[in-house]
Amino acid sequence: MRVLTSDAVQDPTRVEARVRREVALRKHTHDKMNAERKLDPDERRAKIEEKKVTEEVKGLVGAVFRFDIHDSAPL
């Protein structure tokens, strides 16, 4: 809206309507592109399984620590 300052001074209602229309159009195209990229349930399951396989190939990494404190003094 800052870019349209000279027009906004002359007719702010029309400029606001134009900006709202452009924002709505961008949102619509964004949502449409997301819907096109969305995976169907079978593809989603396949992707999850593929991730599980790649994680298994990396191997499990973990560390276990055990502390036995036999000191009778309070902490």
XYZ file of N, CA, C and O in Angstrom:
300
model
N 0.825 -1.185 0.000
C 0.000 0.000 0.000
C 0.873 1.254 0.000
O 0.462 2.269 -0.526
N 2.068 1.190 0.577
C 2.949 2.348 0.577
C 3.350 2.751 -0.830
O 3.552 3.929 -1.097
N 3.488 1.775 -1.700
C 3.904 2.058 -3.075
C 2.836 2.868 -3.793
O 3.127 3.678 -4.661
N 1.604 2.697 -3.425
C 0.479 3.344 -4.101
C 0.048 4.633 -3.398
O -1.120 5.000 -3.442
N 0.964 5.352 -2.784
C 0.584 6.507 -1.970
C -0.078 7.606 -2.772
O -1.047 8.204 -2.310
N 0.406 7.910 -3.968
C -0.198 9.001 -4.741
C -1.631 8.654 -5.137
O -2.523 9.501 -5.095
N -1.878 7.393 -5.494
C -3.236 6.972 -5.824
C -4.097 6.886 -4.570
O -5.294 7.163 -4.612
N -3.486 6.510 -3.467
C -4.236 6.354 -2.224
C -4.754 7.688 -1.722
O -5.812 7.748 -1.091
N -4.029 8.737 -1.992
C -4.483 10.063 -1.563
C -5.720 10.461 -2.356
O -6.663 11.025 -1.813
N -5.732 10.156 -3.639
C -6.845 10.543 -4.490
C -8.097 9.714 -4.213
O -9.196 10.255 -4.116
N -7.950 8.390 -4.133
C -9.115 7.523 -3.919
C -8.703 6.329 -3.047
O -8.407 5.245 -3.552
N -8.709 6.518 -1.734
C -8.232 5.445 -0.851
C -9.096 4.189 -0.884
O -8.586 3.085 -0.729
N -10.382 4.327 -1.127
C -11.269 3.162 -1.144
C -10.929 2.246 -2.309
O -10.870 1.024 -2.157
N -10.691 2.843 -3.459
C -10.370 2.044 -4.641
C -9.019 1.355 -4.475
O -8.854 0.183 -4.842
N -8.043 2.056 -3.908
C -6.721 1.473 -3.702
C -6.807 0.321 -2.700
O -6.202 -0.733 -2.893
N -7.568 0.502 -1.637
C -7.724 -0.558 -0.654
C -8.381 -1.789 -1.279
O -7.971 -2.924 -1.029
N -9.391 -1.564 -2.101
C -10.060 -2.676 -2.775
C -9.087 -3.404 -3.694
O -9.073 -4.638 -3.762
N -8.238 -2.635 -4.385
C -7.262 -3.240 -5.292
C -6.262 -4.089 -4.509
O -5.940 -5.217 -4.900
N -5.782 -3.551 -3.391
C -4.812 -4.278 -2.578
C -5.436 -5.550 -2.033
O -4.826 -6.625 -2.059
N -6.662 -5.456 -1.531
C -7.345 -6.647 -1.004
C -7.542 -7.700 -2.086
O -7.401 -8.894 -1.850
N -7.879 -7.255 -3.313
C -8.071 -8.176 -4.423
C -6.757 -8.885 -4.765
O -6.729 -10.101 -4.985
N -5.651 -8.116 -4.782
C -4.348 -8.716 -5.089
C -3.916 -9.709 -4.007
O -3.381 -10.771 -4.314
N -4.172 -9.366 -2.758
C -3.829 -10.276 -1.663
C -4.645 -11.559 -1.770
O -4.128 -12.659 -1.599
N -5.935 -11.411 -2.055
C -6.798 -12.587 -2.192
C -6.339 -13.464 -3.358
O -6.343 -14.700 -3.254
N -5.931 -12.840 -4.455
C -5.446 -13.599 -5.609
C -4.168 -14.363 -5.268
O -4.025 -15.536 -5.614
N -3.235 -13.700 -4.564
C -1.999 -14.383 -4.174
C -2.289 -15.551 -3.244
O -1.698 -16.622 -3.371
N -3.200 -15.352 -2.297
C -3.560 -16.429 -1.376
C -4.202 -17.590 -2.123
O -3.895 -18.753 -1.880
N -5.073 -17.264 -3.073
C -5.740 -18.311 -3.853
C -4.724 -19.118 -4.658
O -4.777 -20.353 -4.668
N -3.791 -18.446 -5.324
C -2.794 -19.172 -6.118
C -1.875 -19.995 -5.208
O -1.497 -21.113 -5.572
N -1.545 -19.451 -4.037
C -0.711 -20.192 -3.081
C -1.421 -21.469 -2.624
O -0.837 -22.546 -2.622
N -2.689 -21.348 -2.246
C -3.455 -22.511 -1.804
C -3.622 -23.528 -2.926
O -3.570 -24.744 -2.696
N -3.817 -23.038 -4.136
C -3.981 -23.925 -5.291
C -2.689 -24.715 -5.553
O -2.735 -25.928 -5.779
N -1.543 -24.040 -5.462
C -0.268 -24.718 -5.683
C -0.016 -25.745 -4.576
O 0.486 -26.842 -4.846
N -0.367 -25.408 -3.339
C -0.203 -26.361 -2.236
C -1.083 -27.591 -2.449
O -0.661 -28.711 -2.175
N -2.305 -27.379 -2.906
C -3.217 -28.497 -3.136
C -2.684 -29.410 -4.247
O -2.836 -30.634 -4.176
N -2.055 -28.820 -5.258
C -1.492 -29.632 -6.347
C -0.310 -30.467 -5.862
O -0.098 -31.585 -6.325
N 0.485 -29.922 -4.929
C 1.653 -30.646 -4.423
C 1.311 -31.645 -3.335
O 2.133 -32.493 -2.993
N 0.119 -31.554 -2.796
C -0.257 -32.415 -1.679
C -0.231 -33.887 -2.104
O -0.717 -34.251 -3.166
N 0.347 -34.707 -1.239
C 0.456 -36.129 -1.542
C -0.857 -36.840 -1.217
O -1.517 -36.503 -0.239
N -1.189 -37.836 -2.039
C -2.365 -38.638 -1.707
C -1.955 -39.635 -0.614
O -0.775 -39.791 -0.309
N -2.911 -40.280 0.026
C -2.587 -41.154 1.163
C -1.550 -42.232 0.859
O -0.680 -42.514 1.688
N -1.617 -42.836 -0.331
C -0.637 -43.876 -0.680
C 0.773 -43.296 -0.800
O 1.744 -43.890 -0.330
N 0.881 -42.132 -1.435
C 2.182 -41.493 -1.581
C 2.734 -41.078 -0.213
O 3.933 -41.189 0.043
N 1.858 -40.603 0.660
C 2.284 -40.186 1.994
C 2.838 -41.382 2.778
O 3.884 -41.288 3.419
N 2.130 -42.517 2.706
C 2.605 -43.723 3.385
C 3.951 -44.177 2.823
O 4.853 -44.561 3.566
N 4.086 -44.118 1.497
C 5.343 -44.520 0.865
C 6.484 -43.611 1.314
O 7.600 -44.080 1.574
N 6.216 -42.333 1.426
C 7.240 -41.387 1.853
C 7.666 -41.664 3.300
O 8.857 -41.651 3.620
N 6.703 -41.957 4.159
C 7.015 -42.259 5.558
C 7.848 -43.533 5.649
O 8.829 -43.598 6.393
N 7.466 -44.548 4.877
C 8.229 -45.800 4.882
C 9.652 -45.571 4.370
O 10.614 -46.138 4.894
N 9.792 -44.760 3.350
C 11.116 -44.464 2.810
C 11.973 -43.755 3.862
O 13.160 -44.049 4.005
N 11.390 -42.843 4.604
C 12.131 -42.161 5.665
C 12.555 -43.143 6.749
O 13.664 -43.045 7.286
N 11.683 -44.095 7.079
C 12.028 -45.098 8.081
C 13.222 -45.917 7.627
O 14.125 -46.213 8.408
N 13.229 -46.298 6.354
C 14.324 -47.101 5.815
C 15.630 -46.313 5.867
O 16.671 -46.838 6.273
N 15.607 -45.055 5.486
C 16.838 -44.257 5.513
C 17.328 -44.060 6.944
O 18.536 -44.040 7.177
N 16.411 -43.929 7.892
C 16.826 -43.806 9.289
C 17.450 -45.107 9.788
O 18.410 -45.085 10.550
N 16.903 -46.251 9.367
C 17.459 -47.540 9.766
C 18.853 -47.745 9.179
O 19.719 -48.349 9.814
N 19.070 -47.258 7.966
C 20.381 -47.397 7.325
C 21.429 -46.600 8.108
O 22.564 -47.039 8.263
N 21.023 -45.441 8.635
C 21.958 -44.631 9.421
C 22.364 -45.355 10.698
O 23.457 -45.154 11.206
N 21.499 -46.182 11.201
C 21.792 -46.910 12.429
C 21.231 -46.186 13.639
O 20.949 -44.997 13.604
N 21.068 -46.947 14.681
C 20.571 -46.368 15.918
C 21.744 -45.866 16.734
O 22.734 -46.571 16.931
N 21.622 -44.671 17.221
C 22.661 -44.077 18.034
C 22.030 -43.674 19.349
O 20.991 -43.014 19.372
N 22.626 -44.099 20.433
C 22.084 -43.741 21.736
C 23.151 -43.872 22.796
O 24.204 -44.483 22.596
N 22.868 -43.283 23.912
C 23.783 -43.365 25.038
C 22.951 -43.552 26.297
O 21.906 -42.933 26.458
N 23.444 -44.433 27.179
C 22.762 -44.695 28.437
C 23.737 -44.391 29.560
O 24.876 -44.860 29.551
N 23.298 -43.601 30.500
C 24.131 -43.239 31.640
C 23.442 -43.712 32.907
O 22.226 -43.601 33.043
N 24.244 -44.200 33.824
C 23.703 -44.636 35.103
C 24.583 -44.057 36.207
O 25.811 -44.190 36.171
N 23.960 -43.400 37.135
C 24.688 -42.808 38.245
C 24.240 -43.483 39.526
O 23.049 -43.500 39.850
N 25.170 -44.054 40.236
C 24.903 -44.624 41.553
C 25.559 -43.718 42.572
O 26.791 -43.659 42.671
N 24.756 -43.035 43.329
C 25.278 -42.137 44.356
C 25.035 -42.793 45.688
O 23.906 -42.984 46.110
N 26.118 -43.158 46.358
C 26.014 -43.832 47.642
C 26.397 -42.920 48.788
O 26.606 -43.353 49.900
N 26.512 -41.663 48.508
C 26.886 -40.697 49.528
C 25.674 -40.381 50.385
O 24.589 -40.111 49.895
N 25.814 -40.401 51.668
C 24.685 -40.132 52.557
C 24.513 -38.650 52.844
O 23.552 -38.258 53.524
N 25.430 -37.828 52.360
C 25.315 -36.385 52.600
C 24.194 -35.806 51.733
O 24.019 -36.207 50.583
N 23.414 -34.875 52.291
C 22.354 -34.262 51.478
C 22.934 -33.410 50.366
O 24.039 -32.874 50.490
N 22.202 -33.264 49.317
C 22.673 -32.485 48.162
C 22.496 -31.026 48.358
O 21.745 -30.398 48.830
